[in-house]
Amino acid sequence: MGQDCSQPCDCPSEPAPCPFGTSLVLDDCGCCKVCARQLGEPCSLREPCDHHKMLYCDYSVLSDTEAGICMAQEGQTCDLGGVVYRSGETFQPSCKHHCVCMDGEIGCVATCASHVRLPSLDCPYPRRIQIPGKCCEEWVCDQTPVDNPYHSAMAVSRRGSAHWPESPRDNCVVQTTEWSECSATCGMGVSSRVTNDNERCQLERQTRVCMIRPSGAEQEKEIKKGKKCVRTPKAQTGLRFQLSGCHSTRLYKPKFCGVCTDGRCCTPLATITAEVEFRCPEGDIFRKQMMFIRSCSCHHDCPRDNDIFLASNTRRMTGDYDSGL
């Protein structure tokens, strides 16, 4: 392709921060980590496309053989609110979310900070307000109490105490929400919850990846004669989970939720959360909390396909706990 990787590597000590939704990848010369080029952008060996979004560098588009254009591999489109997005295409459905379509599935990251401000001596009653003309809410300080949903989630000082506690943890009322529904009905999705179970007694959002059933699974074939559902099938052979182009370092035989032939859908009933280690093509290793299914229930209260913002399915999962799988 006329490109030369024989030049010595000259990488910055710290890679430049990448924009929201853009991966930091190793260039195709195996030299430096760079921000991946996105759909429709020029690319080269030194500026590779974002393979996590199934993009590749097409050198046949431009006459200059040393440069190409990032193109999407064949994949399913995504439909959100009547708007169709190509696989690999990034978009912003609102100012608070940055999303990408990946083979029929939508993944999003929040563009607004989700931190929670704790009460303090100089700010005893913090609350969030919407500033006209701005997308994200901002914190303001009140000197008198107002109805604040965050106050019930934490305790700041003991009644009658003459001094401020040394640690917010000393007088913390721990509260944790239930895990939300998985954002995808098949393939890899994301689930989240809010908790203040930490040293700062500060509300934070925790996330875990989840897979209710594999993409393309033909589970109807597993329904036994005379039955209408297969509720909680288990993988017969070991598999590696795939996340953003990276694979789990271990093989797993997870349980999945099945399907029905009478219009019901099957969703997780009892789950556990365990840490899974992933290895990327560049050699990087990272760990993610992941949902593992213990049992499923089949019912008529079904989530709407591919709707990550307006999902009506709010069935509660029971018996979820952290595990050291």
Coordinates of N, CA and C in Angstrom, one line a residue, residues 20-250:
F20 N -15.6 11.9 23.2 CA -16.6 10.9 23.6 C -16.9 9.9 22.5
G21 N -16.9 8.6 22.9 CA -17.2 7.5 22.0 C -16.1 7.1 21.0
T22 N -14.9 7.7 21.1 CA -13.8 7.4 20.2 C -12.8 6.5 21.0
S23 N -12.4 5.4 20.4 CA -11.5 4.5 21.0 C -10.0 4.9 20.9
L24 N -9.2 4.6 21.9 CA -7.8 4.8 21.9 C -7.2 3.4 21.5
V25 N -6.6 3.3 20.3 CA -6.1 2.1 19.7 C -4.7 2.2 19.3
L26 N -4.1 1.0 19.2 CA -2.7 0.9 18.7 C -2.7 1.1 17.2
D27 N -1.8 1.9 16.6 CA -1.8 2.0 15.2 C -1.4 0.7 14.5
D28 N -1.6 0.7 13.2 CA -1.4 -0.6 12.5 C 0.1 -0.9 12.3
C29 N 1.0 0.0 12.7 CA 2.4 -0.2 12.7 C 2.9 -0.8 14.0
G30 N 1.9 -0.9 14.9 CA 2.3 -1.4 16.3 C 3.2 -0.5 17.0
C31 N 3.0 0.8 16.8 CA 3.9 1.8 17.3 C 3.3 2.6 18.5
C32 N 2.3 3.4 18.2 CA 1.7 4.4 19.1 C 0.2 4.1 19.3
K33 N -0.3 4.5 20.4 CA -1.7 4.5 20.6 C -2.3 5.9 20.2
V34 N -3.3 5.8 19.4 CA -3.9 7.1 18.8 C -5.4 7.0 18.9
C35 N -6.0 8.1 18.7 CA -7.5 8.1 18.7 C -7.9 7.6 17.3
A36 N -8.8 6.6 17.4 CA -9.2 5.9 16.2 C -10.0 6.8 15.2
R37 N -9.8 6.7 13.9 CA -10.6 7.4 13.0 C -12.0 6.9 12.9
Q38 N -13.0 7.7 12.6 CA -14.4 7.3 12.6 C -14.9 7.2 11.2
L39 N -16.2 6.8 11.1 CA -16.8 6.5 9.8 C -16.7 7.7 8.9
G40 N -16.2 7.5 7.7 CA -16.1 8.6 6.7 C -14.9 9.4 6.8
E41 N -14.0 9.2 7.8 CA -12.8 10.0 8.0 C -11.6 9.3 7.2
P42 N -10.6 10.1 6.8 CA -9.5 9.5 6.2 C -8.7 8.7 7.2
C43 N -8.0 7.6 6.7 CA -7.3 6.7 7.5 C -6.0 6.2 6.9
S44 N -5.1 5.7 7.7 CA -3.9 5.1 7.2 C -3.3 4.1 8.2
L45 N -2.1 3.6 7.9 CA -1.5 2.7 8.9 C -1.3 3.4 10.2
R46 N -0.9 4.7 10.1 CA -0.6 5.5 11.3 C -1.9 6.0 12.0
E47 N -3.0 6.1 11.2 CA -4.2 6.5 11.8 C -5.3 5.5 11.4
P48 N -5.4 4.4 12.2 CA -6.3 3.4 11.9 C -7.8 3.7 12.2
C49 N -8.7 2.9 11.6 CA -10.1 3.1 11.9 C -10.5 2.4 13.2
D50 N -11.6 2.7 13.7 CA -12.1 2.2 15.0 C -12.6 0.8 14.8
H51 N -11.8 -0.2 15.0 CA -12.2 -1.6 14.8 C -13.2 -2.0 15.8
H52 N -13.3 -1.3 17.0 CA -14.3 -1.7 18.0 C -15.7 -1.4 17.4
K53 N -15.8 -0.5 16.5 CA -17.1 -0.2 15.8 C -17.2 -0.9 14.5
M54 N -16.3 -1.9 14.3 CA -16.4 -2.7 13.0 C -16.1 -1.8 11.8
L55 N -15.2 -0.9 11.9 CA -14.8 0.0 10.8 C -13.5 -0.5 10.2
Y56 N -13.3 -0.3 8.9 CA -12.0 -0.7 8.3 C -11.6 0.3 7.3
C57 N -10.3 0.4 7.0 CA -9.8 1.4 6.1 C -9.9 0.9 4.7
D58 N -10.7 1.5 3.8 CA -10.9 1.2 2.5 C -9.9 2.0 1.6
Y59 N -8.9 1.4 1.1 CA -7.9 2.1 0.3 C -8.3 2.3 -1.2
S60 N -9.4 1.7 -1.6 CA -9.8 1.7 -3.0 C -10.6 3.0 -3.3
V61 N -11.0 3.7 -2.2 CA -11.9 4.9 -2.4 C -11.1 6.1 -3.0
L62 N -9.9 6.3 -2.5 CA -9.0 7.4 -2.9 C -8.0 6.9 -3.9
S63 N -7.6 7.8 -4.8 CA -6.5 7.5 -5.7 C -5.2 7.3 -5.0
D64 N -5.0 8.1 -3.9 CA -3.7 8.0 -3.2 C -3.8 6.7 -2.4
T65 N -2.9 5.8 -2.7 CA -2.9 4.5 -2.1 C -2.4 4.5 -0.7
E66 N -1.8 5.6 -0.2 CA -1.3 5.6 1.1 C -2.4 6.1 2.1
A67 N -3.6 6.4 1.6 CA -4.7 6.9 2.5 C -6.0 6.2 2.0
G68 N -6.9 6.0 3.0 CA -8.2 5.5 2.6 C -9.2 6.2 3.4
I69 N -10.4 5.6 3.4 CA -11.6 6.2 4.1 C -12.1 5.1 5.0
C70 N -12.5 5.4 6.2 CA -13.0 4.5 7.1 C -14.5 4.1 6.7
M71 N -14.7 2.8 6.5 CA -16.0 2.3 6.0 C -16.4 1.3 7.1
A72 N -17.7 1.1 7.1 CA -18.3 0.1 8.0 C -18.5 -1.2 7.4
Q73 N -18.1 -2.3 8.1 CA -18.4 -3.6 7.6 C -19.9 -3.8 7.6
E74 N -20.3 -4.8 6.8 CA -21.7 -5.1 6.7 C -22.3 -5.5 8.0
G75 N -23.3 -4.8 8.4 CA -24.0 -5.0 9.7 C -25.4 -4.4 9.7
Q76 N -26.2 -4.8 10.6 CA -27.6 -4.4 10.7 C -27.6 -2.9 11.1
T77 N -28.6 -2.2 10.6 CA -28.8 -0.8 10.9 C -29.6 -0.7 12.2
C78 N -29.6 0.5 12.8 CA -30.3 0.7 14.1 C -31.5 1.7 13.8
D79 N -32.6 1.5 14.5 CA -33.7 2.3 14.4 C -34.0 2.9 15.7
L80 N -33.9 4.2 15.9 CA -34.2 4.9 17.1 C -35.1 6.1 16.9
G81 N -36.4 6.0 17.3 CA -37.3 7.0 17.2 C -37.7 7.3 15.7
G82 N -37.6 6.3 14.9 CA -37.9 6.4 13.5 C -36.7 6.9 12.6
V83 N -35.6 7.1 13.2 CA -34.4 7.5 12.5 C -33.5 6.3 12.3
V84 N -33.0 6.0 11.1 CA -32.2 4.8 10.9 C -30.7 5.2 10.8
Y85 N -29.9 4.5 11.6 CA -28.4 4.7 11.6 C -27.7 3.5 11.0
R86 N -26.6 3.8 10.3 CA -25.8 2.7 9.7 C -25.0 2.1 10.8
S87 N -24.6 0.8 10.7 CA -23.7 0.2 11.6 C -22.3 0.9 11.6
G88 N -21.8 1.3 12.8 CA -20.6 2.1 12.9 C -20.8 3.5 12.9
E89 N -22.0 4.0 12.7 CA -22.3 5.4 12.7 C -22.5 5.9 14.2
T90 N -22.0 7.1 14.5 CA -22.1 7.7 15.8 C -23.2 8.9 15.7
F91 N -23.9 9.1 16.7 CA -24.9 10.2 16.7 C -25.2 10.6 18.1
Q92 N -25.9 11.7 18.2 CA -26.4 12.3 19.5 C -27.9 12.4 19.5
P93 N -28.7 11.5 20.1 CA -30.1 11.6 20.1 C -30.5 12.8 21.0
S94 N -29.7 13.2 21.9 CA -29.9 14.3 22.8 C -28.6 14.9 23.2
C95 N -28.6 16.1 23.8 CA -27.3 16.7 24.2 C -26.7 15.9 25.4
K96 N -27.5 15.0 26.0 CA -27.0 14.3 27.2 C -26.4 12.9 26.8
H97 N -26.5 12.5 25.6 CA -26.0 11.2 25.2 C -25.3 11.2 23.9
H98 N -24.2 10.4 23.9 CA -23.4 10.2 22.6 C -23.5 8.7 22.3
C99 N -24.0 8.3 21.2 CA -24.3 6.9 20.9 C -23.6 6.4 19.6
V100 N -23.6 5.1 19.5 CA -23.1 4.5 18.3 C -23.9 3.3 18.0
C101 N -24.2 3.1 16.7 CA -24.9 1.9 16.2 C -23.8 0.8 15.9
M102 N -24.0 -0.4 16.4 CA -23.0 -1.5 16.2 C -23.8 -2.7 15.8
D103 N -24.0 -3.0 14.6 CA -24.6 -4.2 14.0 C -26.0 -4.4 14.6
G104 N -26.8 -3.3 14.6 CA -28.2 -3.4 15.0 C -28.4 -3.1 16.5
E105 N -27.3 -2.9 17.2 CA -27.4 -2.5 18.7 C -26.9 -1.1 18.9
I106 N -27.5 -0.4 19.9 CA -27.1 0.9 20.2 C -26.5 1.0 21.5
G107 N -25.3 1.6 21.6 CA -24.6 1.8 22.9 C -24.4 3.3 23.1
C108 N -24.5 3.8 24.3 CA -24.4 5.2 24.5 C -23.6 5.5 25.8
V109 N -23.0 6.7 25.8 CA -22.3 7.2 27.0 C -22.9 8.5 27.3
A110 N -22.9 8.8 28.6 CA -23.5 10.1 29.1 C -22.5 11.2 28.9
T111 N -22.9 12.4 28.4 CA -22.1 13.5 28.2 C -22.1 14.5 29.4
C112 N -23.0 14.3 30.3 CA -23.1 15.1 31.5 C -22.5 14.3 32.7
A113 N -21.8 15.0 33.6 CA -21.2 14.4 34.8 C -22.3 13.9 35.7
S114 N -22.1 12.7 36.2 CA -23.1 12.1 37.1 C -22.7 12.1 38.6
H115 N -21.7 12.9 38.9 CA -21.3 13.0 40.3 C -22.4 13.7 41.2
V116 N -22.3 13.3 42.5 CA -23.3 13.9 43.4 C -22.5 14.7 44.5
R117 N -22.9 15.9 44.7 CA -22.2 16.8 45.7 C -22.7 16.5 47.1
L118 N -21.8 16.2 48.0 CA -22.2 15.9 49.4 C -22.4 17.2 50.2
P119 N -23.3 17.3 51.1 CA -23.5 18.4 52.0 C -22.1 18.7 52.8
S120 N -21.9 20.0 53.0 CA -20.7 20.4 53.7 C -21.0 21.6 54.5
L121 N -20.0 22.0 55.4 CA -20.3 23.2 56.2 C -20.6 24.4 55.4
D122 N -19.9 24.6 54.3 CA -20.2 25.8 53.5 C -21.3 25.6 52.5
C123 N -21.7 24.4 52.3 CA -22.8 24.1 51.4 C -23.7 23.0 52.0
P124 N -24.6 23.4 53.0 CA -25.3 22.3 53.8 C -26.4 21.7 53.0
Y125 N -27.0 22.4 52.0 CA -28.1 21.8 51.2 C -27.9 22.0 49.7
P126 N -27.0 21.2 49.1 CA -26.8 21.3 47.7 C -28.0 20.7 46.9
R127 N -28.2 21.2 45.7 CA -29.2 20.7 44.8 C -28.9 21.0 43.4
R128 N -29.4 20.2 42.5 CA -29.1 20.4 41.1 C -30.3 21.2 40.4
I129 N -29.9 22.1 39.5 CA -30.9 22.9 38.8 C -30.6 22.9 37.3
Q130 N -31.6 23.2 36.6 CA -31.4 23.3 35.1 C -31.1 24.8 34.8
I131 N -30.0 25.1 34.2 CA -29.6 26.4 33.8 C -30.2 26.7 32.3
P132 N -30.9 27.7 32.1 CA -31.4 28.0 30.8 C -30.3 28.1 29.8
G133 N -30.4 27.5 28.7 CA -29.4 27.5 27.6 C -28.3 26.5 27.8
K134 N -28.3 25.8 28.9 CA -27.3 24.7 29.1 C -27.9 23.4 29.1
C135 N -27.2 22.4 28.6 CA -27.8 21.0 28.6 C -27.8 20.3 29.9
C136 N -26.6 20.4 30.6 CA -26.5 19.6 31.8 C -26.9 20.4 33.1
E137 N -27.4 19.7 34.0 CA -27.8 20.4 35.3 C -26.5 20.8 36.1
E138 N -26.6 21.8 36.9 CA -25.5 22.2 37.7 C -25.9 22.3 39.2
W139 N -24.9 22.2 40.1 CA -25.1 22.2 41.5 C -25.2 23.6 42.0
V140 N -26.1 23.9 42.9 CA -26.2 25.2 43.6 C -26.3 24.9 45.1
C141 N -26.0 25.9 45.9 CA -26.0 25.7 47.4 C -27.1 26.5 48.0
D142 N -27.9 25.8 48.8 CA -29.0 26.5 49.6 C -28.6 26.5 51.1
Q143 N -28.9 27.5 51.8 CA -28.6 27.6 53.2 C -29.8 27.0 54.1
T144 N -31.0 26.8 53.4 CA -32.1 26.3 54.1 C -32.5 25.0 53.4
P145 N -33.1 24.0 54.1 CA -33.5 22.8 53.4 C -34.6 22.9 52.4
V146 N -34.5 22.2 51.4 CA -35.6 22.0 50.4 C -35.8 20.6 50.1
D147 N -36.9 20.2 49.5 CA -37.2 18.8 49.2 C -36.1 18.3 48.2
N148 N -35.2 17.5 48.7 CA -34.1 17.0 47.9 C -34.1 15.5 48.0
P149 N -34.2 14.8 46.8 CA -34.2 13.3 46.8 C -32.9 12.7 47.3
Y150 N -31.8 13.4 47.2 CA -30.5 12.9 47.6 C -30.3 12.8 49.1
H151 N -31.1 13.6 49.9 CA -30.8 13.7 51.3 C -31.2 12.4 52.0
S152 N -32.2 11.6 51.5 CA -32.5 10.4 52.1 C -31.5 9.3 51.9
A153 N -30.6 9.5 50.9 CA -29.6 8.5 50.6 C -28.3 8.6 51.4
M154 N -28.2 9.6 52.2 CA -27.0 9.7 53.0 C -27.2 10.5 54.3
A155 N -26.4 10.2 55.2 CA -26.4 11.0 56.5 C -25.2 11.8 56.6
V156 N -25.3 13.0 57.0 CA -24.1 13.8 57.0 C -23.6 14.1 58.5
S157 N -24.4 14.3 59.4 CA -24.0 14.5 60.8 C -25.0 14.0 61.7
R158 N -24.6 13.5 62.9 CA -25.5 13.0 63.9 C -26.2 14.2 64.6
R159 N -27.4 14.0 64.9 CA -28.1 15.0 65.7 C -27.5 15.2 67.0
G160 N -27.3 16.5 67.4 CA -26.7 16.8 68.7 C -25.2 16.8 68.6
S161 N -24.6 16.4 67.5 CA -23.2 16.3 67.4 C -22.6 17.7 67.3
A162 N -21.6 18.0 68.1 CA -21.0 19.4 68.1 C -19.9 19.5 67.0
H163 N -19.6 18.5 66.3 CA -18.5 18.6 65.3 C -18.9 17.8 64.1
W164 N -18.2 18.2 63.0 CA -18.4 17.5 61.7 C -17.7 16.1 61.8
P165 N -18.4 15.0 61.3 CA -17.7 13.7 61.3 C -16.4 13.7 60.5
E166 N -15.4 13.0 60.9 CA -14.1 13.0 60.2 C -14.3 12.3 58.8
S167 N -15.1 11.3 58.7 CA -15.3 10.6 57.5 C -16.8 10.5 57.2
P168 N -17.2 10.8 55.9 CA -18.7 10.6 55.6 C -19.2 9.2 55.8
R169 N -18.2 8.3 55.8 CA -18.6 6.9 55.9 C -19.1 6.6 57.4
D170 N -18.6 7.4 58.3 CA -18.9 7.2 59.7 C -20.4 7.2 60.0
N171 N -21.1 8.0 59.3 CA -22.5 8.2 59.6 C -23.4 8.1 58.3
C172 N -23.0 7.1 57.5 CA -23.6 6.9 56.2 C -24.8 5.9 56.2
V173 N -25.9 6.3 55.7 CA -27.1 5.4 55.5 C -26.9 4.8 54.1
V174 N -26.5 3.6 54.0 CA -26.2 3.0 52.7 C -27.5 2.7 52.0
Q175 N -27.6 3.1 50.8 CA -28.8 2.8 49.9 C -28.3 2.5 48.5
T176 N -28.9 1.4 48.0 CA -28.5 0.9 46.6 C -29.8 0.6 45.9
T177 N -29.9 1.1 44.6 CA -31.0 0.8 43.8 C -30.9 -0.6 43.2
E178 N -32.0 -1.1 42.6 CA -31.9 -2.3 41.9 C -31.1 -2.1 40.6
W179 N -30.5 -3.2 40.0 CA -29.9 -3.1 38.7 C -31.0 -2.8 37.7
S180 N -30.7 -2.0 36.7 CA -31.7 -1.7 35.6 C -31.7 -2.9 34.7
E181 N -32.7 -2.9 33.8 CA -32.8 -3.9 32.8 C -31.6 -3.8 31.8
C182 N -31.2 -4.9 31.3 CA -30.1 -4.9 30.3 C -30.6 -4.1 29.1
S183 N -29.7 -3.3 28.5 CA -30.0 -2.4 27.4 C -30.3 -3.1 26.1
A184 N -29.9 -4.4 26.0 CA -30.1 -5.1 24.8 C -30.8 -6.5 25.1
T185 N -31.7 -6.9 24.2 CA -32.4 -8.1 24.4 C -31.6 -9.3 23.8
C186 N -30.6 -9.0 23.0 CA -29.7 -10.1 22.5 C -28.3 -9.4 22.3
G187 N -27.3 -10.2 22.5 CA -25.9 -9.6 22.4 C -25.5 -8.9 23.6
M188 N -24.4 -8.2 23.6 CA -23.9 -7.5 24.8 C -24.6 -6.2 25.0
G189 N -25.0 -6.0 26.3 CA -25.7 -4.7 26.7 C -25.1 -4.2 28.0
V190 N -25.8 -3.2 28.5 CA -25.3 -2.6 29.8 C -26.4 -2.4 30.8
S191 N -26.1 -2.7 32.0 CA -27.1 -2.5 33.1 C -26.4 -1.6 34.1
S192 N -27.2 -0.8 34.9 CA -26.6 0.1 35.9 C -27.5 0.2 37.1
R193 N -26.9 0.8 38.2 CA -27.5 1.0 39.4 C -26.9 2.2 40.1
V194 N -27.5 2.8 41.1 CA -26.9 3.9 41.8 C -26.8 3.5 43.3
T195 N -25.6 3.8 43.9 CA -25.4 3.4 45.3 C -24.5 4.5 45.9
N196 N -24.6 4.6 47.3 CA -23.6 5.4 48.0 C -22.8 4.6 48.9
D197 N -22.7 3.3 48.6 CA -21.9 2.3 49.4 C -20.4 2.5 49.1
N198 N -19.8 3.6 49.5 CA -18.4 3.8 49.3 C -17.8 4.7 50.4
E199 N -16.6 4.9 50.5 CA -15.9 5.6 51.6 C -16.4 7.0 51.7
R200 N -16.8 7.6 50.6 CA -17.3 9.0 50.7 C -18.8 9.2 50.9
C201 N -19.5 8.1 51.0 CA -20.9 8.1 51.1 C -21.5 8.9 50.0
Q202 N -20.9 8.8 48.8 CA -21.4 9.7 47.7 C -22.1 8.8 46.7
L203 N -23.2 9.3 46.2 CA -24.0 8.6 45.2 C -23.2 8.5 43.9
E204 N -23.1 7.3 43.4 CA -22.3 7.0 42.1 C -23.1 6.0 41.3
R205 N -22.9 6.1 40.0 CA -23.5 5.1 39.1 C -22.6 4.0 38.8
Q206 N -23.0 2.7 39.1 CA -22.2 1.6 38.8 C -22.8 0.9 37.5
T207 N -21.9 0.4 36.7 CA -22.4 -0.3 35.5 C -21.9 -1.7 35.4
R208 N -22.6 -2.6 34.7 CA -22.1 -3.9 34.4 C -22.5 -4.3 33.0
V209 N -21.8 -5.1 32.3 CA -22.2 -5.6 31.0 C -23.1 -6.8 31.2
C210 N -23.9 -7.1 30.3 CA -24.9 -8.1 30.4 C -25.2 -8.7 29.1
M211 N -25.6 -10.0 29.1 CA -26.0 -10.7 27.9 C -27.2 -11.6 28.2
I212 N -28.4 -11.2 27.8 CA -29.6 -12.0 28.0 C -29.6 -13.2 27.2
R213 N -29.2 -13.1 25.9 CA -29.1 -14.2 25.0 C -28.1 -13.8 23.9
P214 N -27.4 -14.8 23.3 CA -26.4 -14.4 22.2 C -27.2 -13.9 21.0
S215 N -26.5 -13.1 20.2 CA -27.0 -12.6 18.9 C -27.1 -13.8 17.9
G216 N -28.2 -13.9 17.2 CA -28.4 -14.9 16.2 C -28.7 -16.3 16.7
A217 N -28.9 -16.4 18.0 CA -29.2 -17.7 18.6 C -30.6 -18.2 18.1
E218 N -30.6 -19.5 17.7 CA -31.9 -20.1 17.3 C -32.5 -20.9 18.4
Q219 N -32.9 -20.3 19.5 CA -33.4 -21.0 20.7 C -34.7 -21.7 20.5
E220 N -35.5 -21.4 19.5 CA -36.7 -22.1 19.2 C -36.5 -23.6 19.0
K221 N -35.4 -23.9 18.5 CA -35.1 -25.3 18.2 C -34.9 -26.1 19.5
E222 N -34.7 -25.4 20.7 CA -34.5 -26.1 21.9 C -35.8 -26.3 22.7
I223 N -36.9 -25.8 22.2 CA -38.2 -26.0 22.9 C -38.6 -27.4 22.7
K224 N -38.9 -28.1 23.8 CA -39.3 -29.5 23.7 C -40.7 -29.7 23.2
K225 N -41.0 -30.8 22.7 CA -42.3 -31.1 22.1 C -43.3 -31.0 23.2
G226 N -44.4 -30.3 22.9 CA -45.5 -30.1 23.8 C -45.3 -28.9 24.7
K227 N -44.2 -28.2 24.6 CA -43.9 -27.0 25.4 C -43.9 -25.8 24.6
K228 N -44.2 -24.6 25.2 CA -44.2 -23.4 24.5 C -43.0 -22.5 24.7
C229 N -42.2 -22.8 25.7 CA -41.0 -22.0 26.1 C -39.8 -22.9 26.4
V230 N -38.7 -22.3 26.2 CA -37.4 -22.8 26.8 C -37.0 -21.6 27.7
R231 N -37.0 -21.8 29.0 CA -36.9 -20.7 29.9 C -35.4 -20.2 30.2
T232 N -34.6 -21.2 30.6 CA -33.2 -20.8 31.0 C -32.2 -21.8 30.4
P233 N -32.0 -21.7 29.1 CA -31.0 -22.6 28.5 C -29.6 -22.3 28.9
K234 N -28.7 -23.3 28.9 CA -27.3 -23.1 29.2 C -26.4 -23.4 28.0
A235 N -25.3 -22.6 27.9 CA -24.4 -22.9 26.8 C -23.8 -24.3 26.9
Q236 N -23.8 -25.0 25.8 CA -23.4 -26.4 25.8 C -21.8 -26.5 25.7
T237 N -21.2 -25.5 25.1 CA -19.8 -25.4 25.0 C -19.2 -24.1 25.6
G238 N -18.0 -24.1 25.9 CA -17.4 -22.9 26.5 C -17.3 -21.8 25.4
L239 N -17.6 -20.6 25.8 CA -17.5 -19.4 24.9 C -16.7 -18.3 25.6
R240 N -16.2 -17.4 24.7 CA -15.5 -16.2 25.2 C -16.4 -15.0 24.9
F241 N -16.7 -14.2 25.9 CA -17.5 -13.0 25.7 C -16.7 -12.0 24.9
Q242 N -17.4 -11.3 24.0 CA -16.7 -10.2 23.2 C -17.3 -8.9 23.5
L243 N -16.4 -7.9 23.7 CA -16.8 -6.6 24.1 C -15.9 -5.6 23.4
S244 N -16.5 -4.8 22.5 CA -15.7 -3.7 21.8 C -14.5 -4.3 21.1
G245 N -14.6 -5.4 20.5 CA -13.4 -6.0 19.8 C -12.5 -6.8 20.7
C246 N -12.7 -6.8 22.0 CA -11.9 -7.5 22.9 C -12.6 -8.8 23.4
H247 N -11.8 -9.8 23.8 CA -12.4 -11.1 24.2 C -12.1 -11.5 25.6
S248 N -12.9 -12.2 26.3 CA -12.7 -12.6 27.7 C -11.5 -13.6 27.7
T249 N -10.7 -13.5 28.7 CA -9.5 -14.4 28.7 C -9.9 -15.8 29.2
R250 N -11.1 -16.0 29.7 CA -11.5 -17.3 30.2 C -12.7 -17.7 29.3

